[in-house]
Coordinates of C-alpha atoms in Angstrom, one line a residue:
N28 CA 41.4 87.9 53.7
G29 CA 44.6 89.9 53.8
A30 CA 42.9 93.1 52.7
E31 CA 40.3 93.0 55.4
I32 CA 42.7 92.0 58.2
N33 CA 44.8 95.1 57.5
V34 CA 41.9 97.6 57.3
Q35 CA 42.5 100.7 59.4
D36 CA 40.1 102.8 61.4
K37 CA 39.9 106.6 61.4
Y38 CA 43.0 106.7 63.7
G39 CA 44.9 104.5 61.3
E40 CA 44.9 101.5 63.6
A41 CA 44.6 98.1 62.1
A42 CA 43.4 95.1 64.1
L43 CA 47.0 94.1 64.9
I44 CA 47.7 97.4 66.6
K45 CA 44.4 97.3 68.5
A46 CA 45.2 93.8 69.7
V47 CA 48.7 94.8 70.8
R48 CA 47.5 97.9 72.5
I49 CA 45.0 96.0 74.8
G50 CA 47.4 93.1 75.4
A51 CA 45.4 90.4 73.6
L52 CA 48.2 87.9 73.1
E53 CA 46.1 85.2 71.4
V54 CA 44.5 87.6 69.1
V55 CA 48.0 88.9 68.1
R56 CA 49.1 85.4 67.4
F57 CA 46.0 84.7 65.3
L58 CA 46.4 87.9 63.3
V59 CA 50.0 87.3 62.6
D60 CA 49.3 83.7 61.5
E61 CA 46.6 85.1 59.2
G62 CA 49.1 87.4 57.5
A63 CA 48.5 90.8 59.2
D64 CA 50.9 93.5 58.1
I65 CA 53.6 93.4 60.9
N66 CA 54.8 96.9 60.1
T67 CA 51.4 98.6 59.8
Q68 CA 51.4 102.2 61.2
D69 CA 48.7 104.4 62.6
N70 CA 48.1 108.0 61.8
S71 CA 51.0 109.0 64.0
S72 CA 53.2 106.5 62.2
K73 CA 53.4 104.3 65.3
T74 CA 53.8 100.6 64.7
A75 CA 52.5 97.6 66.5
L76 CA 56.0 97.0 67.9
M77 CA 56.0 100.5 69.4
K78 CA 52.6 99.9 71.0
A79 CA 53.8 96.5 72.4
V80 CA 56.9 98.2 73.9
R81 CA 54.7 100.8 75.6
V82 CA 52.5 98.1 77.1
G83 CA 55.7 96.3 78.2
D84 CA 54.7 92.8 76.9
L85 CA 58.0 91.2 76.0
E86 CA 56.3 88.1 74.6
V87 CA 54.3 90.2 72.1
V88 CA 57.5 92.1 71.3
C89 CA 59.3 88.9 70.6
I90 CA 56.5 87.6 68.4
L91 CA 56.4 90.8 66.3
V92 CA 60.2 91.0 65.9
G93 CA 60.3 87.3 65.1
E94 CA 57.8 87.9 62.3
G95 CA 59.9 90.7 60.8
A96 CA 58.8 93.9 62.6
D97 CA 61.2 96.7 61.8
V98 CA 62.9 97.5 65.1
N99 CA 64.2 100.8 63.7
A100 CA 60.9 102.2 62.3
Q101 CA 60.3 105.8 63.4
D102 CA 57.0 107.6 64.1
E103 CA 56.1 111.1 63.0
R104 CA 58.3 112.6 65.8
G105 CA 61.2 110.3 64.9
W106 CA 60.7 108.0 67.9
T107 CA 61.7 104.4 67.7
A108 CA 60.6 101.3 69.6
L109 CA 63.8 101.6 71.6
M110 CA 63.0 105.1 72.6
E111 CA 59.6 104.0 73.8
A112 CA 61.1 101.2 75.8
V113 CA 63.5 103.7 77.5
K114 CA 60.7 106.1 78.2
W115 CA 58.7 103.5 79.9
N116 CA 61.8 101.9 81.6
R117 CA 61.2 98.5 80.1
L118 CA 64.7 97.1 80.8
E119 CA 64.2 93.6 79.5
V120 CA 62.5 94.9 76.3
I121 CA 65.5 97.3 75.8
R122 CA 67.9 94.5 76.2
F123 CA 66.0 92.4 73.7
L124 CA 65.6 95.2 71.1
V125 CA 69.3 96.0 71.3
G126 CA 70.1 92.4 70.8
E127 CA 67.9 92.4 67.7
G128 CA 69.7 95.3 66.1
A129 CA 67.9 98.4 67.4
D130 CA 69.9 101.5 66.5
T131 CA 71.0 103.0 69.8
N132 CA 71.9 106.2 68.0
A133 CA 68.7 106.9 66.1
Q134 CA 67.6 110.5 66.6
D135 CA 64.1 112.0 66.9
E136 CA 63.0 115.4 65.5
R137 CA 64.8 117.2 68.3
G138 CA 68.0 115.2 67.8
W139 CA 67.4 113.2 71.0
T140 CA 68.6 109.6 71.1
A141 CA 67.5 106.8 73.4
L142 CA 70.5 107.7 75.6
V143 CA 69.2 111.2 76.1
Q144 CA 65.9 109.7 77.1
A145 CA 67.6 107.4 79.6
I146 CA 69.6 110.2 81.1
R147 CA 66.5 112.4 81.5
K148 CA 64.9 109.6 83.5
D149 CA 68.2 109.2 85.5
A150 CA 68.1 105.5 84.6
L151 CA 71.7 104.5 85.3
E152 CA 71.3 100.9 84.4
V153 CA 69.7 101.7 81.1
V154 CA 72.4 104.2 80.3
R155 CA 75.1 101.6 81.1
L156 CA 73.3 99.1 78.8
L157 CA 73.0 101.5 75.9
V158 CA 76.6 102.7 76.2
E159 CA 77.8 99.1 76.3
N160 CA 75.8 98.5 73.0
G161 CA 77.3 101.4 71.1
A162 CA 75.3 104.5 72.2
D163 CA 77.3 107.6 71.3
V164 CA 78.2 109.5 74.5
N165 CA 79.1 112.5 72.4
T166 CA 75.9 112.8 70.4
Q167 CA 74.4 116.3 70.3
T168 CA 70.7 117.4 70.1
N169 CA 69.6 120.0 67.5
N170 CA 70.6 122.8 69.9
G171 CA 74.0 121.3 70.4
E172 CA 73.4 120.0 73.9
T173 CA 75.3 116.8 74.8
V174 CA 74.2 113.8 76.9
L175 CA 76.7 114.9 79.4
M176 CA 75.0 118.3 79.7
K177 CA 71.7 116.5 80.1
A178 CA 73.2 114.5 82.9
V179 CA 74.8 117.5 84.6
G180 CA 71.4 119.3 84.5
G181 CA 69.2 116.5 85.9
S182 CA 71.0 113.4 87.0
A183 CA 73.1 112.3 90.0
L184 CA 76.9 112.6 89.9
A185 CA 77.2 108.8 89.2
M186 CA 75.6 109.4 85.8
V187 CA 78.1 112.2 85.0
R188 CA 81.0 109.9 86.1
L189 CA 79.7 107.0 83.9
L190 CA 79.6 109.2 80.8
V191 CA 83.0 110.7 81.3
A192 CA 84.5 107.3 82.1
N193 CA 83.1 106.2 78.7
G194 CA 84.6 109.1 76.7
A195 CA 82.1 111.9 77.0
D196 CA 83.9 115.2 76.0
V197 CA 83.6 117.7 78.8
N198 CA 84.3 120.7 76.6
T199 CA 81.8 120.3 73.8
Q200 CA 79.8 123.5 73.4
T201 CA 76.1 124.0 72.4
N202 CA 75.0 126.2 69.5
N203 CA 75.1 129.0 72.0
G204 CA 78.6 128.1 73.2
E205 CA 77.6 126.7 76.6
T206 CA 79.6 123.9 78.2
A207 CA 78.7 121.2 80.7
L208 CA 80.7 123.2 83.3
M209 CA 78.6 126.3 82.7
K210 CA 75.5 124.2 83.1
A211 CA 76.8 122.8 86.4
V212 CA 77.5 126.4 87.5
R213 CA 74.1 127.7 86.5
I214 CA 72.4 125.0 88.7
G215 CA 74.9 125.6 91.5
D216 CA 76.1 122.0 91.8
L217 CA 79.6 122.4 93.2
E218 CA 80.2 118.7 93.4
K219 CA 79.7 118.3 89.6
I220 CA 81.7 121.5 89.0
R221 CA 84.7 120.0 90.9
F222 CA 84.4 116.7 89.0
L223 CA 84.3 118.4 85.6
V224 CA 87.2 120.7 86.4
A225 CA 89.2 117.7 87.7
N226 CA 88.4 115.9 84.4
G227 CA 89.7 118.7 82.1
A228 CA 86.8 121.1 81.7
D229 CA 88.0 124.4 80.2
I230 CA 87.3 126.8 83.0
N231 CA 87.7 129.9 80.7
A232 CA 85.5 128.7 77.8
Q233 CA 83.2 131.4 76.5
T234 CA 79.6 131.3 75.2
K235 CA 78.9 132.9 71.8
Y236 CA 78.2 136.1 73.8
G237 CA 81.5 135.9 75.6
W238 CA 80.3 134.8 79.0
T239 CA 82.4 132.5 81.1
A240 CA 81.6 130.0 83.9
L241 CA 82.9 132.6 86.4
M242 CA 80.5 135.3 85.2
Q243 CA 77.6 132.8 85.5
A244 CA 78.7 131.7 89.0
A245 CA 77.9 135.1 90.5
P246 CA 76.6 135.8 93.1
D247 CA 77.8 132.5 94.6
I248 CA 81.0 133.6 96.2
E249 CA 82.0 130.0 97.1
M250 CA 81.7 128.9 93.5
V251 CA 83.6 131.9 92.3
R252 CA 86.3 131.3 94.9
F253 CA 86.7 127.7 93.6
L254 CA 86.8 128.7 89.9
V255 CA 89.3 131.4 90.5
G256 CA 91.4 129.0 92.6
E257 CA 91.3 126.6 89.6
G258 CA 92.6 129.3 87.2
A259 CA 89.5 131.2 86.0
D260 CA 90.6 134.5 84.3
V261 CA 88.9 137.4 86.2
N262 CA 89.6 139.8 83.3
I263 CA 88.0 138.0 80.4
Q264 CA 85.6 140.3 78.6
T265 CA 82.2 139.4 77.0
N266 CA 81.5 140.4 73.4
N267 CA 80.3 143.8 74.6
G268 CA 83.5 144.2 76.7
E269 CA 82.1 143.5 80.2
T270 CA 84.2 141.8 82.8
A271 CA 83.0 139.9 85.9
L272 CA 83.9 143.0 88.0
I273 CA 81.8 145.3 85.8
Q274 CA 78.9 142.9 86.1
A275 CA 79.3 142.7 89.9
A276 CA 79.6 146.4 90.3
R277 CA 76.4 147.0 88.3
V278 CA 74.3 144.9 90.7
G279 CA 76.1 146.2 93.8
D280 CA 77.6 142.9 94.9
L281 CA 80.2 144.3 97.2
A282 CA 81.5 140.9 98.4
M283 CA 82.1 139.9 94.8
V284 CA 83.7 143.2 93.8
H285 CA 86.0 142.9 96.8
F286 CA 87.0 139.3 95.9
L287 CA 87.6 140.0 92.2
I288 CA 89.8 143.0 92.9
A289 CA 91.7 141.1 95.5
N290 CA 92.3 138.4 92.8
G291 CA 93.6 140.7 90.1
A292 CA 90.6 142.2 88.4
D293 CA 91.4 145.3 86.4
I294 CA 89.5 148.0 88.2
N295 CA 89.6 150.4 85.3
A296 CA 88.7 147.9 82.5
Q297 CA 86.2 149.4 80.0
T298 CA 83.3 147.9 78.0
N299 CA 82.9 148.6 74.3
N300 CA 81.0 151.7 75.3
G301 CA 83.8 152.8 77.5
E302 CA 82.0 152.1 80.7
T303 CA 84.1 151.1 83.8
A304 CA 83.0 149.3 86.9
L305 CA 82.8 152.7 88.6
I306 CA 80.6 154.1 85.9
Q307 CA 78.2 151.1 86.0
A308 CA 78.0 151.2 89.8
T309 CA 77.3 155.0 89.6
E310 CA 74.6 154.6 86.9
W311 CA 72.8 152.0 89.0
G312 CA 73.0 154.0 92.2
R313 CA 75.3 151.6 94.1
L314 CA 76.8 154.1 96.5
E315 CA 78.7 151.6 98.7
T316 CA 80.2 149.9 95.7
V317 CA 81.2 153.3 94.3
R318 CA 82.9 154.2 97.6
F319 CA 84.8 150.9 97.7
L320 CA 85.9 151.1 94.0
V321 CA 87.2 154.7 94.6
N322 CA 89.1 153.6 97.7
K323 CA 90.7 150.8 95.7
G324 CA 91.9 153.2 93.1
A325 CA 89.2 153.3 90.4
D326 CA 89.8 156.3 88.1
V327 CA 87.0 158.8 88.8
N328 CA 87.8 160.9 85.8
T329 CA 87.6 158.2 83.0
P330 CA 84.6 159.0 80.8
D331 CA 82.6 156.6 78.7
N332 CA 82.4 156.9 74.9
S333 CA 79.7 159.5 75.3
G334 CA 82.0 161.7 77.4
R335 CA 80.1 161.0 80.7
T336 CA 82.2 160.6 83.8
P337 CA 80.8 159.0 87.0
L338 CA 80.2 162.5 88.4
I339 CA 78.2 163.6 85.3
L340 CA 76.2 160.4 85.5
A341 CA 75.4 160.9 89.2
E342 CA 74.3 164.4 88.4
E343 CA 72.1 163.3 85.5
K344 CA 70.5 160.7 87.8
G345 CA 69.9 163.1 90.6
L346 CA 71.9 161.0 93.1
Q347 CA 72.9 163.8 95.5
E348 CA 74.8 161.7 98.0
M349 CA 76.7 160.1 95.1
V350 CA 77.3 163.6 93.6
D351 CA 78.7 164.9 96.9
F352 CA 81.1 162.0 97.3
L353 CA 82.3 162.1 93.7
K354 CA 82.8 165.9 93.7
E355 CA 85.0 165.5 96.8
T356 CA 86.9 162.6 95.2
V357 CA 87.4 164.5 91.9
A358 CA 88.6 167.6 93.8
T359 CA 91.0 165.5 95.8
S360 CA 92.4 163.8 92.6
R361 CA 93.0 167.2 91.0
R362 CA 95.0 168.5 94.0
R363 CA 97.4 165.6 93.7

């Protein structure tokens, strides 16, 4: 009878789910004819339809949907049958489910949609199918990441092109303020960087900490050169007042320091603590950078908020060669 046919084992699986899971088509037909609960769920809230999708048996999927299976049911993680189909790359099943009203914009517990899943698998044809059937190209996950960012991070340029062509916003920011351009910069993909900039990416957008794509591009001088050429502001400051030059000086990246100064970086800009590029370079023992900054006109007498000049810092650190150079420089500046 109906009660017995729907009895569940310790995993919550009724006979219908078991039959679907092992691909027993005739048993599935029999159970359905005998009144098995089409929407029965196991202990993880997975339905027979989800199991059928995972197996990839389109005929069973058709039978279940034809008998009233809920195509938009969600398991305990928020996954739908469509998401399962995308995960296992069941293109014909995806096409069928979408045609039967599967919600292309349902989100799981992380805020991921079927489109996010398809992009993570770099499944261009699936992405195209989902977008054609209403998938939101500007949906964001719980951390604010967009599908475009997912594509920038792990897919070919063709995927990025497809999303932008279908209206993906290139300037949406995550909860931390990151953009798709910043993601492309972080992974060092100049081809995607060029494409995003050409399609309106805000080159001077800042994260919630004030970082820009230019700051994240260091130490890749080619990437920095491209961004500056496209209008990146070399004097933007982070929340704590750092500029790209101060950051480059701290790590002793002489090529970057040279390039930034040549392109208008304020050599005497100060952080919220009053530290200049010269002070940072001194504190971290970057002698060649200190020499270069001084030769380019960095003020050797500017103190930080604690009253420490580069010379005082060098003396505190016991950097004798640095001390000798700065003493000579300070003496020269006083004679002028």
